[in-house]
CSV table of C-alpha atoms in Angstrom, one decimal:
chain,number,residue,atom,x,y,z
F,1,MET,CA,0.0,0.0,0.0
F,2,ASN,CA,1.5,3.4,-1.2
F,3,ILE,CA,0.6,6.2,1.4
F,4,GLU,CA,1.1,9.8,-0.3
F,5,LEU,CA,0.8,13.2,1.1
F,6,GLU,CA,0.0,15.6,-1.8
F,7,GLN,CA,-0.2,19.3,-1.6
F,8,ILE,CA,-3.6,20.7,-2.8
F,9,SER,CA,-3.7,23.0,-5.7
F,10,LEU,CA,-6.0,25.9,-5.9
F,11,ASP,CA,-7.7,24.2,-8.9
F,12,GLU,CA,-8.2,21.1,-6.5
F,13,LYS,CA,-10.0,23.2,-3.9
F,14,PRO,CA,-13.7,21.8,-4.9
F,15,VAL,CA,-12.4,18.5,-4.4
F,16,LEU,CA,-11.3,19.3,-0.9
F,17,ARG,CA,-14.6,21.1,-0.4
F,18,ASN,CA,-16.3,17.8,-1.3
F,19,LEU,CA,-14.1,15.6,0.9
F,20,MET,CA,-15.0,18.0,3.8
F,21,GLN,CA,-18.4,17.3,3.6
F,22,PHE,CA,-17.6,13.5,4.7
F,23,CYS,CA,-15.3,14.7,7.5
F,24,PHE,CA,-17.8,17.3,8.8
F,25,HIS,CA,-20.7,14.4,8.6
F,26,ASP,CA,-18.6,12.6,10.9
F,27,TYR,CA,-17.9,15.3,13.2
F,28,SER,CA,-21.6,16.4,13.6
F,29,GLU,CA,-22.2,13.4,15.5
F,30,PHE,CA,-19.9,15.2,18.4
F,31,ASN,CA,-20.2,18.9,17.8
F,32,LYS,CA,-23.9,18.7,16.8
F,33,GLU,CA,-23.3,21.0,13.8
F,34,ASP,CA,-26.1,21.2,11.1
F,35,VAL,CA,-26.0,21.4,7.2
F,36,GLY,CA,-26.9,25.0,5.8
F,37,PRO,CA,-29.8,25.5,3.5
F,38,TYR,CA,-28.5,24.0,0.7
F,39,GLY,CA,-27.6,20.8,2.5
F,40,LEU,CA,-23.9,21.4,2.8
F,41,PHE,CA,-21.5,21.8,5.7
F,42,ASN,CA,-19.8,25.2,5.6
F,43,TYR,CA,-16.2,25.9,6.4
F,44,LYS,CA,-15.5,29.5,6.4
F,45,TYR,CA,-11.6,29.3,6.4
F,46,LEU,CA,-11.5,27.2,3.1
F,47,ASP,CA,-10.1,30.2,1.0
F,48,HIS,CA,-7.6,31.0,3.5
F,49,TYR,CA,-5.6,28.0,2.3
F,50,TRP,CA,-4.3,29.4,-0.9
F,51,THR,CA,-4.3,33.2,0.3
F,52,GLU,CA,-2.5,32.8,3.8
F,53,PRO,CA,1.2,31.3,3.5
F,54,GLU,CA,0.9,30.1,6.9
F,55,ARG,CA,-1.6,27.4,6.2
F,56,PHE,CA,-0.9,24.2,4.6
F,57,ALA,CA,-3.3,21.5,2.9
F,58,TYR,CA,-2.8,18.1,1.9
F,59,PHE,CA,-4.5,15.3,0.3
F,60,VAL,CA,-3.9,11.8,1.6
F,61,LYS,CA,-3.8,9.3,-1.3
F,62,ILE,CA,-3.7,5.5,-1.2
F,63,ASP,CA,-2.2,3.7,-4.3
F,64,GLY,CA,-3.1,7.1,-6.1
F,65,LYS,CA,-6.9,6.9,-4.9
F,66,LEU,CA,-8.2,10.0,-2.7
F,67,ALA,CA,-8.4,8.5,1.0
F,68,GLY,CA,-8.5,11.8,3.0
F,69,PHE,CA,-7.0,15.3,3.8
F,70,ALA,CA,-4.9,17.1,6.5
F,71,ILE,CA,-4.9,21.0,6.9
F,72,GLY,CA,-3.4,23.2,9.2
F,73,ARG,CA,-1.7,26.4,10.0
F,74,GLN,CA,1.2,27.8,11.7
F,75,ILE,CA,0.7,30.7,14.3
F,76,HIS,CA,3.0,32.6,16.4
F,77,SER,CA,2.8,32.5,20.3
F,78,GLU,CA,3.0,35.8,22.3
F,79,ASN,CA,6.6,35.2,22.6
F,80,GLY,CA,7.0,34.9,18.7
F,81,GLU,CA,7.4,31.0,18.8
F,82,ARG,CA,5.9,29.3,15.9
F,83,ILE,CA,3.5,26.6,16.7
F,84,ASN,CA,2.0,24.1,14.3
F,85,ILE,CA,-1.9,23.6,14.5
F,86,LEU,CA,-3.8,20.9,12.8
F,87,SER,CA,-7.0,22.2,11.7
F,88,GLU,CA,-8.8,19.2,10.4
F,89,PHE,CA,-7.6,15.8,9.8
F,90,PHE,CA,-9.6,13.1,7.8
F,91,ILE,CA,-9.3,9.6,6.6
F,92,LEU,CA,-12.1,8.0,4.7
F,93,ARG,CA,-13.6,5.2,6.8
F,94,LYS,CA,-12.6,2.3,4.4
F,95,TYR,CA,-9.1,3.2,5.3
F,96,ARG,CA,-9.2,3.8,9.0
F,97,ARG,CA,-7.8,1.1,11.7
F,98,LYS,CA,-5.0,0.3,9.1
F,99,GLY,CA,-2.0,2.5,10.5
F,100,ILE,CA,-2.7,5.0,7.6
F,101,GLY,CA,-3.9,8.0,9.7
F,102,MET,CA,-0.9,7.3,12.3
F,103,GLU,CA,1.7,7.1,9.1
F,104,VAL,CA,0.1,10.3,7.7
F,105,ALA,CA,0.1,12.3,11.0
F,106,HIS,CA,3.9,11.1,11.6
F,107,ARG,CA,4.7,12.5,8.1
F,108,LEU,CA,3.2,16.0,8.9
F,109,PHE,CA,5.2,16.2,12.0
F,110,ALA,CA,8.2,15.4,10.5
F,111,LYS,CA,7.3,17.9,7.5
F,112,PHE,CA,6.6,20.8,10.0
F,113,PRO,CA,9.3,20.5,12.7
F,114,GLY,CA,8.9,22.5,16.1
F,115,LYS,CA,6.1,22.8,18.4
F,116,TRP,CA,2.7,21.1,17.7
F,117,SER,CA,-0.7,21.5,19.2
F,118,ILE,CA,-3.5,19.2,18.6
F,119,GLU,CA,-7.0,19.7,20.0
F,120,GLN,CA,-10.0,17.5,19.8
F,121,GLU,CA,-13.7,18.2,21.1
F,122,ALA,CA,-14.4,16.9,24.5
F,123,GLU,CA,-17.4,14.8,23.0
F,124,ASN,CA,-15.1,13.1,20.5
F,125,LEU,CA,-13.7,10.4,22.3
F,126,PRO,CA,-12.4,8.3,19.3
F,127,ALA,CA,-10.2,11.5,18.2
F,128,GLN,CA,-8.9,11.7,21.7
F,129,THR,CA,-8.1,8.0,21.7
F,130,PHE,CA,-6.4,8.3,18.2
F,131,TRP,CA,-4.4,11.4,18.8
F,132,ARG,CA,-3.2,10.2,22.3
F,133,LYS,CA,-1.8,6.9,20.7
F,134,VAL,CA,-0.4,8.7,17.5
F,135,ILE,CA,1.4,11.5,19.6
F,136,ASN,CA,2.5,9.0,22.2
F,137,GLU,CA,4.1,6.8,19.6
F,138,TYR,CA,5.8,9.8,17.8
F,139,THR,CA,7.1,11.4,20.8
F,140,ARG,CA,8.0,8.2,23.0
F,141,GLY,CA,5.4,9.8,25.5
F,142,ASN,CA,7.1,13.1,25.5
F,143,PHE,CA,4.2,15.5,25.2
F,144,THR,CA,1.5,17.4,27.4
F,145,GLU,CA,-2.0,17.2,27.4
F,146,VAL,CA,-4.2,20.2,29.0
F,147,GLN,CA,-8.0,20.5,29.0
F,148,GLN,CA,-9.2,23.3,27.7
F,149,GLU,CA,-13.1,24.4,27.6
F,150,LYS,CA,-13.4,22.8,24.1
F,151,GLY,CA,-11.6,19.7,24.9
F,152,PRO,CA,-8.1,18.0,25.5
F,153,VAL,CA,-5.1,19.6,23.6
F,154,GLN,CA,-1.8,17.6,23.2
F,155,GLU,CA,1.2,19.8,22.9
F,156,PHE,CA,4.7,18.5,21.9
F,157,GLU,CA,7.8,19.3,19.7
F,158,THR,CA,9.1,17.7,16.9
F,159,PRO,CA,12.9,17.6,16.0
F,160,GLY,CA,14.2,19.9,13.2
């Protein structure tokens, strides 16, 4: 099985928008979001991934077929330190529980060295279990977790 991370071009934005519908459908179980008047979930930051240089967007492909996506951004802390934030991470159901998500996450961590912050919604227990396992394996347990109002946040640093 060949796993690829492929940067998403502006021309592929409609494809990402379509995949996001599956992602947000899954999330709606936990965040209780509804579709809009046209039967679609909205993501107000979508255009920002091609207008703001600190954002990144990648398709996940398995043997050349779309299997998911990962999007995020880099912010700066109050002291000017860069922090990588994973905004959305999605793997199609047929590819889950095969180590693909872990491999993709580890590749992203390596691609963007430095501090990372990964947050999950309080109700999304499967995501919490996934991210704790992925981050624990990548960092060999060298991460912290804080509880925020929205849910848990894991913070760690990758070598670079």
